[in-house]
Amino acid sequence: MSILNQTSNPAFTNYIWNNQQKENDMMTLNGIILKTFFCLILVGLSTWYVWNLVHQGVNVKWYTSLGLLASIVLSILTSYKHTWAKFTAPLYSFAKGFFLGGISAYAEKQFEGMPMRAVTVTIITFFVMLILYRIRVIVVTKQFRSVIISATVTIMIIYLITWILSFFGIFVPFIHGTSWFAIGFNIIAACVASLALLLDFDFIERKVNIAPKYMEWVATWGLLITLIWLYVEVLRLMKKLAIRF
């Protein structure tokens, strides 16, 4: 299958889905839903823990940084050892919560109520995209996948480059500033993250009752990646708009 038949989410690449061990039990939608709720609870618990530390005056820079690093490592492990997903997906959720707790708490201290508004927008966007997908208002075609994949890869490369430059004390205002260009970039990134959900829904739908049971954890991990990316983009956009206006 060509790249046009893939999703932009690394959790749903052909490597993962084509290199599966045979099992009698198949992946089900209910299984994915239950596992997703479980992992979201883990994200919430670790987010709340770090959030509390921030409001107690504790410097959580290391919690945030290590949480992000751990989530990256766990994502790589899940990508190549998908049979480990029942362990790595919950650990990823917990680690990502440390990262989210740090950035969310600092955003709350600057702009009261902003993280909760970002969560609300993320949840609403998820269900809107799910409805649009189910009633086929937006049809996931090969061309659609190609556009979203290209946009996602481009955005991730830009973020990676700016992250590396930050180690040398180089700030990129056109991406992380509050100019109209930076705000526009953030809006595009949030839109791409939203549309990436459609690709994830499509891939899961095509693999339900076909992929082995343990792949439910991989599917859950994949949805979390997109949801958390969407939340972070929404939070960044809200902060930029709040600072500018």
PDB file of C-alpha atoms in Angstrom:
ATOM      1  CA  MET A   1       0.000   0.000   0.000  1.00  0.00           C
ATOM      2  CA  SER A   2       1.385   3.390  -0.953  1.00  0.00           C
ATOM      3  CA  ILE A   3       1.758   6.327   1.377  1.00  0.00           C
ATOM      4  CA  LEU A   4      -1.494   7.694  -0.031  1.00  0.00           C
ATOM      5  CA  ASN A   5      -3.350   4.910   1.735  1.00  0.00           C
ATOM      6  CA  GLN A   6      -1.860   5.702   5.104  1.00  0.00           C
ATOM      7  CA  THR A   7      -2.761   8.138   7.815  1.00  0.00           C
ATOM      8  CA  SER A   8      -0.506  10.950   8.947  1.00  0.00           C
ATOM      9  CA  ASN A   9      -0.519   9.451  12.428  1.00  0.00           C
ATOM     10  CA  PRO A  10       2.561   7.237  13.009  1.00  0.00           C
ATOM     11  CA  ALA A  11       0.400   4.844  15.014  1.00  0.00           C
ATOM     12  CA  PHE A  12      -1.425   3.794  11.875  1.00  0.00           C
ATOM     13  CA  THR A  13       1.405   3.262   9.397  1.00  0.00           C
ATOM     14  CA  ASN A  14       1.673   0.146   7.247  1.00  0.00           C
ATOM     15  CA  TYR A  15       4.697  -1.076   9.203  1.00  0.00           C
ATOM     16  CA  ILE A  16       2.592  -1.435  12.309  1.00  0.00           C
ATOM     17  CA  TRP A  17      -0.504  -2.897  10.728  1.00  0.00           C
ATOM     18  CA  ASN A  18       1.162  -5.209   8.216  1.00  0.00           C
ATOM     19  CA  ASN A  19       3.582  -6.768  10.712  1.00  0.00           C
ATOM     20  CA  GLN A  20       1.092  -8.330  13.106  1.00  0.00           C
ATOM     21  CA  GLN A  21       1.086 -11.640  14.891  1.00  0.00           C
ATOM     22  CA  LYS A  22      -1.967 -13.773  14.215  1.00  0.00           C
ATOM     23  CA  GLU A  23      -4.596 -13.918  16.935  1.00  0.00           C
ATOM     24  CA  ASN A  24      -8.028 -15.457  17.241  1.00  0.00           C
ATOM     25  CA  ASP A  25      -9.543 -12.384  18.911  1.00  0.00           C
ATOM     26  CA  MET A  26     -10.018  -9.420  16.626  1.00  0.00           C
ATOM     27  CA  MET A  27      -9.852  -5.704  17.337  1.00  0.00           C
ATOM     28  CA  THR A  28     -13.247  -4.159  18.159  1.00  0.00           C
ATOM     29  CA  LEU A  29     -14.499  -0.587  18.297  1.00  0.00           C
ATOM     30  CA  ASN A  30     -15.765  -1.049  21.862  1.00  0.00           C
ATOM     31  CA  GLY A  31     -12.341  -2.246  22.906  1.00  0.00           C
ATOM     32  CA  ILE A  32     -10.708   0.859  21.454  1.00  0.00           C
ATOM     33  CA  ILE A  33     -13.247   3.142  23.132  1.00  0.00           C
ATOM     34  CA  LEU A  34     -12.732   1.563  26.570  1.00  0.00           C
ATOM     35  CA  LYS A  35      -8.956   1.644  26.284  1.00  0.00           C
ATOM     36  CA  THR A  36      -9.039   5.252  25.103  1.00  0.00           C
ATOM     37  CA  PHE A  37     -11.097   6.294  28.130  1.00  0.00           C
ATOM     38  CA  PHE A  38      -8.708   4.421  30.418  1.00  0.00           C
ATOM     39  CA  CYS A  39      -5.664   6.136  28.918  1.00  0.00           C
ATOM     40  CA  LEU A  40      -7.357   9.538  29.073  1.00  0.00           C
ATOM     41  CA  ILE A  41      -7.893   8.972  32.802  1.00  0.00           C
ATOM     42  CA  LEU A  42      -4.157   8.305  33.161  1.00  0.00           C
ATOM     43  CA  VAL A  43      -3.397  11.490  31.231  1.00  0.00           C
ATOM     44  CA  GLY A  44      -5.744  13.394  33.532  1.00  0.00           C
ATOM     45  CA  LEU A  45      -4.208  11.993  36.722  1.00  0.00           C
ATOM     46  CA  SER A  46      -0.613  12.851  35.812  1.00  0.00           C
ATOM     47  CA  THR A  47      -1.685  16.240  34.447  1.00  0.00           C
ATOM     48  CA  TRP A  48      -3.469  17.016  37.716  1.00  0.00           C
ATOM     49  CA  TYR A  49      -0.403  15.964  39.740  1.00  0.00           C
ATOM     50  CA  VAL A  50       1.985  18.303  37.899  1.00  0.00           C
ATOM     51  CA  TRP A  51      -0.675  21.042  37.794  1.00  0.00           C
ATOM     52  CA  ASN A  52      -0.830  20.901  41.610  1.00  0.00           C
ATOM     53  CA  LEU A  53       2.943  21.137  41.899  1.00  0.00           C
ATOM     54  CA  VAL A  54       2.983  24.294  39.786  1.00  0.00           C
ATOM     55  CA  HIS A  55       0.375  25.946  41.983  1.00  0.00           C
ATOM     56  CA  GLN A  56       2.406  24.982  45.047  1.00  0.00           C
ATOM     57  CA  GLY A  57       5.297  26.971  43.620  1.00  0.00           C
ATOM     58  CA  VAL A  58       7.352  23.966  42.513  1.00  0.00           C
ATOM     59  CA  ASN A  59       9.460  24.347  39.370  1.00  0.00           C
ATOM     60  CA  VAL A  60       8.201  21.547  37.118  1.00  0.00           C
ATOM     61  CA  LYS A  61      10.544  22.155  34.197  1.00  0.00           C
ATOM     62  CA  TRP A  62      12.092  18.725  34.630  1.00  0.00           C
ATOM     63  CA  TYR A  63       8.692  17.029  34.977  1.00  0.00           C
ATOM     64  CA  THR A  64       7.556  18.652  31.747  1.00  0.00           C
ATOM     65  CA  SER A  65      10.755  17.960  29.811  1.00  0.00           C
ATOM     66  CA  LEU A  66      11.144  14.381  31.028  1.00  0.00           C
ATOM     67  CA  GLY A  67       7.465  13.704  30.369  1.00  0.00           C
ATOM     68  CA  LEU A  68       7.877  14.863  26.787  1.00  0.00           C
ATOM     69  CA  LEU A  69      11.092  12.871  26.323  1.00  0.00           C
ATOM     70  CA  ALA A  70       9.560   9.727  27.845  1.00  0.00           C
ATOM     71  CA  SER A  71       6.503  10.008  25.614  1.00  0.00           C
ATOM     72  CA  ILE A  72       8.737  10.236  22.538  1.00  0.00           C
ATOM     73  CA  VAL A  73      10.725   7.155  23.586  1.00  0.00           C
ATOM     74  CA  LEU A  74       7.532   5.219  24.365  1.00  0.00           C
ATOM     75  CA  SER A  75       6.082   6.222  20.991  1.00  0.00           C
ATOM     76  CA  ILE A  76       9.151   4.854  19.215  1.00  0.00           C
ATOM     77  CA  LEU A  77       8.893   1.605  21.193  1.00  0.00           C
ATOM     78  CA  THR A  78       5.206   1.282  20.370  1.00  0.00           C
ATOM     79  CA  SER A  79       5.891   1.914  16.686  1.00  0.00           C
ATOM     80  CA  TYR A  80       8.393  -0.910  16.417  1.00  0.00           C
ATOM     81  CA  LYS A  81       7.153  -3.276  19.139  1.00  0.00           C
ATOM     82  CA  HIS A  82       3.402  -3.042  18.793  1.00  0.00           C
ATOM     83  CA  THR A  83       2.869  -6.174  20.883  1.00  0.00           C
ATOM     84  CA  TRP A  84       4.167  -4.088  23.814  1.00  0.00           C
ATOM     85  CA  ALA A  85       1.428  -1.495  23.306  1.00  0.00           C
ATOM     86  CA  LYS A  86      -0.647  -2.769  26.235  1.00  0.00           C
ATOM     87  CA  PHE A  87       2.223  -1.567  28.435  1.00  0.00           C
ATOM     88  CA  THR A  88       3.646   1.334  26.436  1.00  0.00           C
ATOM     89  CA  ALA A  89       0.310   3.025  25.621  1.00  0.00           C
ATOM     90  CA  PRO A  90      -0.669   3.509  29.309  1.00  0.00           C
ATOM     91  CA  LEU A  91       2.887   4.600  30.130  1.00  0.00           C
ATOM     92  CA  TYR A  92       2.793   7.023  27.211  1.00  0.00           C
ATOM     93  CA  SER A  93      -0.468   8.453  28.557  1.00  0.00           C
ATOM     94  CA  PHE A  94       1.003   8.948  32.014  1.00  0.00           C
ATOM     95  CA  ALA A  95       4.209  10.537  30.642  1.00  0.00           C
ATOM     96  CA  LYS A  96       2.321  12.843  28.306  1.00  0.00           C
ATOM     97  CA  GLY A  97       0.225  14.019  31.241  1.00  0.00           C
ATOM     98  CA  PHE A  98       3.393  15.293  32.927  1.00  0.00           C
ATOM     99  CA  PHE A  99       4.130  17.385  29.854  1.00  0.00           C
ATOM    100  CA  LEU A 100       0.552  18.625  29.551  1.00  0.00           C
ATOM    101  CA  GLY A 101       0.371  19.391  33.274  1.00  0.00           C
ATOM    102  CA  GLY A 102       3.339  21.710  33.022  1.00  0.00           C
ATOM    103  CA  ILE A 103       2.285  23.691  29.959  1.00  0.00           C
ATOM    104  CA  SER A 104      -1.362  23.815  31.058  1.00  0.00           C
ATOM    105  CA  ALA A 105      -0.629  25.031  34.583  1.00  0.00           C
ATOM    106  CA  TYR A 106       1.638  27.814  33.318  1.00  0.00           C
ATOM    107  CA  ALA A 107      -1.047  28.816  30.823  1.00  0.00           C
ATOM    108  CA  GLU A 108      -3.583  28.888  33.675  1.00  0.00           C
ATOM    109  CA  LYS A 109      -1.340  31.165  35.740  1.00  0.00           C
ATOM    110  CA  GLN A 110      -1.088  33.574  32.808  1.00  0.00           C
ATOM    111  CA  PHE A 111      -4.672  33.328  31.612  1.00  0.00           C
ATOM    112  CA  GLU A 112      -7.182  31.925  34.065  1.00  0.00           C
ATOM    113  CA  GLY A 113      -9.482  29.266  32.620  1.00  0.00           C
ATOM    114  CA  MET A 114      -7.631  28.952  29.318  1.00  0.00           C
ATOM    115  CA  PRO A 115      -6.621  25.259  29.596  1.00  0.00           C
ATOM    116  CA  MET A 116     -10.203  24.235  30.360  1.00  0.00           C
ATOM    117  CA  ARG A 117     -11.431  26.202  27.360  1.00  0.00           C
ATOM    118  CA  ALA A 118      -8.792  24.468  25.219  1.00  0.00           C
ATOM    119  CA  VAL A 119      -9.966  21.075  26.503  1.00  0.00           C
ATOM    120  CA  THR A 120     -13.563  22.001  25.675  1.00  0.00           C
ATOM    121  CA  VAL A 121     -12.636  23.067  22.141  1.00  0.00           C
ATOM    122  CA  THR A 122     -10.660  19.839  21.665  1.00  0.00           C
ATOM    123  CA  ILE A 123     -13.557  17.649  22.804  1.00  0.00           C
ATOM    124  CA  ILE A 124     -16.068  19.535  20.649  1.00  0.00           C
ATOM    125  CA  THR A 125     -13.738  19.301  17.642  1.00  0.00           C
ATOM    126  CA  PHE A 126     -13.327  15.550  18.170  1.00  0.00           C
ATOM    127  CA  PHE A 127     -17.058  14.911  18.130  1.00  0.00           C
ATOM    128  CA  VAL A 128     -17.683  17.295  15.245  1.00  0.00           C
ATOM    129  CA  MET A 129     -15.061  15.506  13.149  1.00  0.00           C
ATOM    130  CA  LEU A 130     -16.493  12.129  14.179  1.00  0.00           C
ATOM    131  CA  ILE A 131     -19.986  13.200  13.085  1.00  0.00           C
ATOM    132  CA  LEU A 132     -18.662  14.612   9.828  1.00  0.00           C
ATOM    133  CA  TYR A 133     -16.864  11.339   9.213  1.00  0.00           C
ATOM    134  CA  ARG A 134     -19.844   9.127  10.073  1.00  0.00           C
ATOM    135  CA  ILE A 135     -22.297  11.000   7.844  1.00  0.00           C
ATOM    136  CA  ARG A 136     -19.628  11.245   5.130  1.00  0.00           C
ATOM    137  CA  VAL A 137     -19.719  15.018   4.820  1.00  0.00           C
ATOM    138  CA  ILE A 138     -15.961  14.706   4.361  1.00  0.00           C
ATOM    139  CA  VAL A 139     -14.900  11.604   2.470  1.00  0.00           C
ATOM    140  CA  VAL A 140     -11.413  10.294   3.182  1.00  0.00           C
ATOM    141  CA  THR A 141      -9.947   9.745  -0.274  1.00  0.00           C
ATOM    142  CA  LYS A 142      -6.388   9.026  -1.395  1.00  0.00           C
ATOM    143  CA  GLN A 143      -5.930  12.653  -2.391  1.00  0.00           C
ATOM    144  CA  PHE A 144      -7.268  13.826   0.979  1.00  0.00           C
ATOM    145  CA  ARG A 145      -4.835  11.543   2.801  1.00  0.00           C
ATOM    146  CA  SER A 146      -1.973  12.790   0.658  1.00  0.00           C
ATOM    147  CA  VAL A 147      -2.676  16.445   1.480  1.00  0.00           C
ATOM    148  CA  ILE A 148      -3.034  15.857   5.245  1.00  0.00           C
ATOM    149  CA  ILE A 149       0.046  13.640   5.405  1.00  0.00           C
ATOM    150  CA  SER A 150       2.147  16.222   3.549  1.00  0.00           C
ATOM    151  CA  ALA A 151       0.868  19.043   5.768  1.00  0.00           C
ATOM    152  CA  THR A 152       1.496  17.053   8.962  1.00  0.00           C
ATOM    153  CA  VAL A 153       5.035  16.103   7.983  1.00  0.00           C
ATOM    154  CA  THR A 154       5.811  19.716   7.047  1.00  0.00           C
ATOM    155  CA  ILE A 155       4.487  21.047  10.361  1.00  0.00           C
ATOM    156  CA  MET A 156       6.404  18.447  12.381  1.00  0.00           C
ATOM    157  CA  ILE A 157       9.643  19.244  10.525  1.00  0.00           C
ATOM    158  CA  ILE A 158       9.183  22.968  11.206  1.00  0.00           C
ATOM    159  CA  TYR A 159       8.568  22.300  14.906  1.00  0.00           C
ATOM    160  CA  LEU A 160      11.600  19.999  15.059  1.00  0.00           C
ATOM    161  CA  ILE A 161      13.849  22.618  13.461  1.00  0.00           C
ATOM    162  CA  THR A 162      12.644  25.387  15.787  1.00  0.00           C
ATOM    163  CA  TRP A 163      13.071  23.071  18.784  1.00  0.00           C
ATOM    164  CA  ILE A 164      16.694  22.342  17.798  1.00  0.00           C
ATOM    165  CA  LEU A 165      17.356  26.061  17.237  1.00  0.00           C
ATOM    166  CA  SER A 166      16.024  26.814  20.734  1.00  0.00           C
ATOM    167  CA  PHE A 167      19.002  24.919  22.215  1.00  0.00           C
ATOM    168  CA  PHE A 168      21.248  27.538  20.628  1.00  0.00           C
ATOM    169  CA  GLY A 169      19.171  30.384  21.993  1.00  0.00           C
ATOM    170  CA  ILE A 170      17.553  31.094  18.630  1.00  0.00           C
ATOM    171  CA  PHE A 171      13.894  32.092  18.867  1.00  0.00           C
ATOM    172  CA  VAL A 172      11.728  31.864  15.748  1.00  0.00           C
ATOM    173  CA  PRO A 173       9.075  34.597  16.092  1.00  0.00           C
ATOM    174  CA  PHE A 174       7.418  33.674  12.807  1.00  0.00           C
ATOM    175  CA  ILE A 175       6.342  30.391  14.436  1.00  0.00           C
ATOM    176  CA  HIS A 176       6.278  30.940  18.195  1.00  0.00           C
ATOM    177  CA  GLY A 177       5.631  34.671  18.311  1.00  0.00           C
ATOM    178  CA  THR A 178       2.333  36.529  18.274  1.00  0.00           C
ATOM    179  CA  SER A 179       2.516  38.029  14.788  1.00  0.00           C
ATOM    180  CA  TRP A 180      -0.315  37.446  12.342  1.00  0.00           C
ATOM    181  CA  PHE A 181       1.948  35.017  10.488  1.00  0.00           C
ATOM    182  CA  ALA A 182       2.564  33.013  13.682  1.00  0.00           C
ATOM    183  CA  ILE A 183      -1.156  33.017  14.500  1.00  0.00           C
ATOM    184  CA  GLY A 184      -1.961  31.933  10.949  1.00  0.00           C
ATOM    185  CA  PHE A 185       0.549  29.081  11.184  1.00  0.00           C
ATOM    186  CA  ASN A 186      -1.057  27.968  14.448  1.00  0.00           C
ATOM    187  CA  ILE A 187      -4.533  28.037  12.901  1.00  0.00           C
ATOM    188  CA  ILE A 188      -3.317  25.908   9.997  1.00  0.00           C
ATOM    189  CA  ALA A 189      -1.651  23.437  12.396  1.00  0.00           C
ATOM    190  CA  ALA A 190      -4.847  23.148  14.468  1.00  0.00           C
ATOM    191  CA  CYS A 191      -6.917  22.565  11.326  1.00  0.00           C
ATOM    192  CA  VAL A 192      -4.521  19.877  10.107  1.00  0.00           C
ATOM    193  CA  ALA A 193      -4.633  18.175  13.532  1.00  0.00           C
ATOM    194  CA  SER A 194      -8.444  18.228  13.358  1.00  0.00           C
ATOM    195  CA  LEU A 195      -8.500  16.722   9.868  1.00  0.00           C
ATOM    196  CA  ALA A 196      -5.951  14.101  10.923  1.00  0.00           C
ATOM    197  CA  LEU A 197      -8.664  12.697  13.192  1.00  0.00           C
ATOM    198  CA  LEU A 198     -10.632  11.769  10.066  1.00  0.00           C
ATOM    199  CA  LEU A 199      -7.710   9.737   8.787  1.00  0.00           C
ATOM    200  CA  ASP A 200      -7.477   7.953  12.126  1.00  0.00           C
ATOM    201  CA  PHE A 201     -11.223   7.181  12.127  1.00  0.00           C
ATOM    202  CA  ASP A 202     -10.962   5.852   8.591  1.00  0.00           C
ATOM    203  CA  PHE A 203      -7.995   3.617   9.314  1.00  0.00           C
ATOM    204  CA  ILE A 204      -9.577   2.206  12.473  1.00  0.00           C
ATOM    205  CA  GLU A 205     -12.843   1.528  10.672  1.00  0.00           C
ATOM    206  CA  ARG A 206     -11.014  -0.426   7.993  1.00  0.00           C
ATOM    207  CA  LYS A 207      -9.113  -2.518  10.570  1.00  0.00           C
ATOM    208  CA  VAL A 208     -11.918  -3.323  13.052  1.00  0.00           C
ATOM    209  CA  ASN A 209     -12.619  -7.091  13.105  1.00  0.00           C
ATOM    210  CA  ILE A 210      -9.545  -7.614  10.929  1.00  0.00           C
ATOM    211  CA  ALA A 211      -6.541  -6.676  13.081  1.00  0.00           C
ATOM    212  CA  PRO A 212      -5.660  -8.754  16.184  1.00  0.00           C
ATOM    213  CA  LYS A 213      -6.987  -7.785  19.590  1.00  0.00           C
ATOM    214  CA  TYR A 214      -3.764  -6.314  20.961  1.00  0.00           C
ATOM    215  CA  MET A 215      -3.841  -3.702  18.202  1.00  0.00           C
ATOM    216  CA  GLU A 216      -6.613  -1.943  20.146  1.00  0.00           C
ATOM    217  CA  TRP A 217      -3.846  -0.518  22.328  1.00  0.00           C
ATOM    218  CA  VAL A 218      -1.979   0.738  19.264  1.00  0.00           C
ATOM    219  CA  ALA A 219      -5.163   2.327  17.922  1.00  0.00           C
ATOM    220  CA  THR A 220      -5.739   3.961  21.313  1.00  0.00           C
ATOM    221  CA  TRP A 221      -2.197   5.316  21.344  1.00  0.00           C
ATOM    222  CA  GLY A 222      -2.705   6.697  17.854  1.00  0.00           C
ATOM    223  CA  LEU A 223      -5.873   8.558  18.792  1.00  0.00           C
ATOM    224  CA  LEU A 224      -4.155  10.004  21.848  1.00  0.00           C
ATOM    225  CA  ILE A 225      -1.320  11.348  19.714  1.00  0.00           C
ATOM    226  CA  THR A 226      -3.754  13.275  17.524  1.00  0.00           C
ATOM    227  CA  LEU A 227      -5.975  14.463  20.389  1.00  0.00           C
ATOM    228  CA  ILE A 228      -3.036  15.733  22.437  1.00  0.00           C
ATOM    229  CA  TRP A 229      -1.523  17.425  19.389  1.00  0.00           C
ATOM    230  CA  LEU A 230      -4.867  19.136  18.753  1.00  0.00           C
ATOM    231  CA  TYR A 231      -5.132  20.280  22.384  1.00  0.00           C
ATOM    232  CA  VAL A 232      -1.600  21.712  22.355  1.00  0.00           C
ATOM    233  CA  GLU A 233      -2.277  23.601  19.113  1.00  0.00           C
ATOM    234  CA  VAL A 234      -5.548  25.007  20.470  1.00  0.00           C
ATOM    235  CA  LEU A 235      -3.838  26.074  23.705  1.00  0.00           C
ATOM    236  CA  ARG A 236      -0.998  27.762  21.809  1.00  0.00           C
ATOM    237  CA  LEU A 237      -3.450  29.568  19.562  1.00  0.00           C
ATOM    238  CA  MET A 238      -5.497  30.810  22.521  1.00  0.00           C
ATOM    239  CA  LYS A 239      -2.363  32.086  24.265  1.00  0.00           C
ATOM    240  CA  LYS A 240      -1.184  33.956  21.166  1.00  0.00           C
ATOM    241  CA  LEU A 241      -4.590  35.566  20.669  1.00  0.00           C
ATOM    242  CA  ALA A 242      -4.814  36.488  24.361  1.00  0.00           C
ATOM    243  CA  ILE A 243      -1.365  38.115  24.314  1.00  0.00           C
ATOM    244  CA  ARG A 244      -2.043  39.990  21.088  1.00  0.00           C
ATOM    245  CA  PHE A 245      -5.478  41.252  22.104  1.00  0.00           C
TER     246      PHE A 245
END
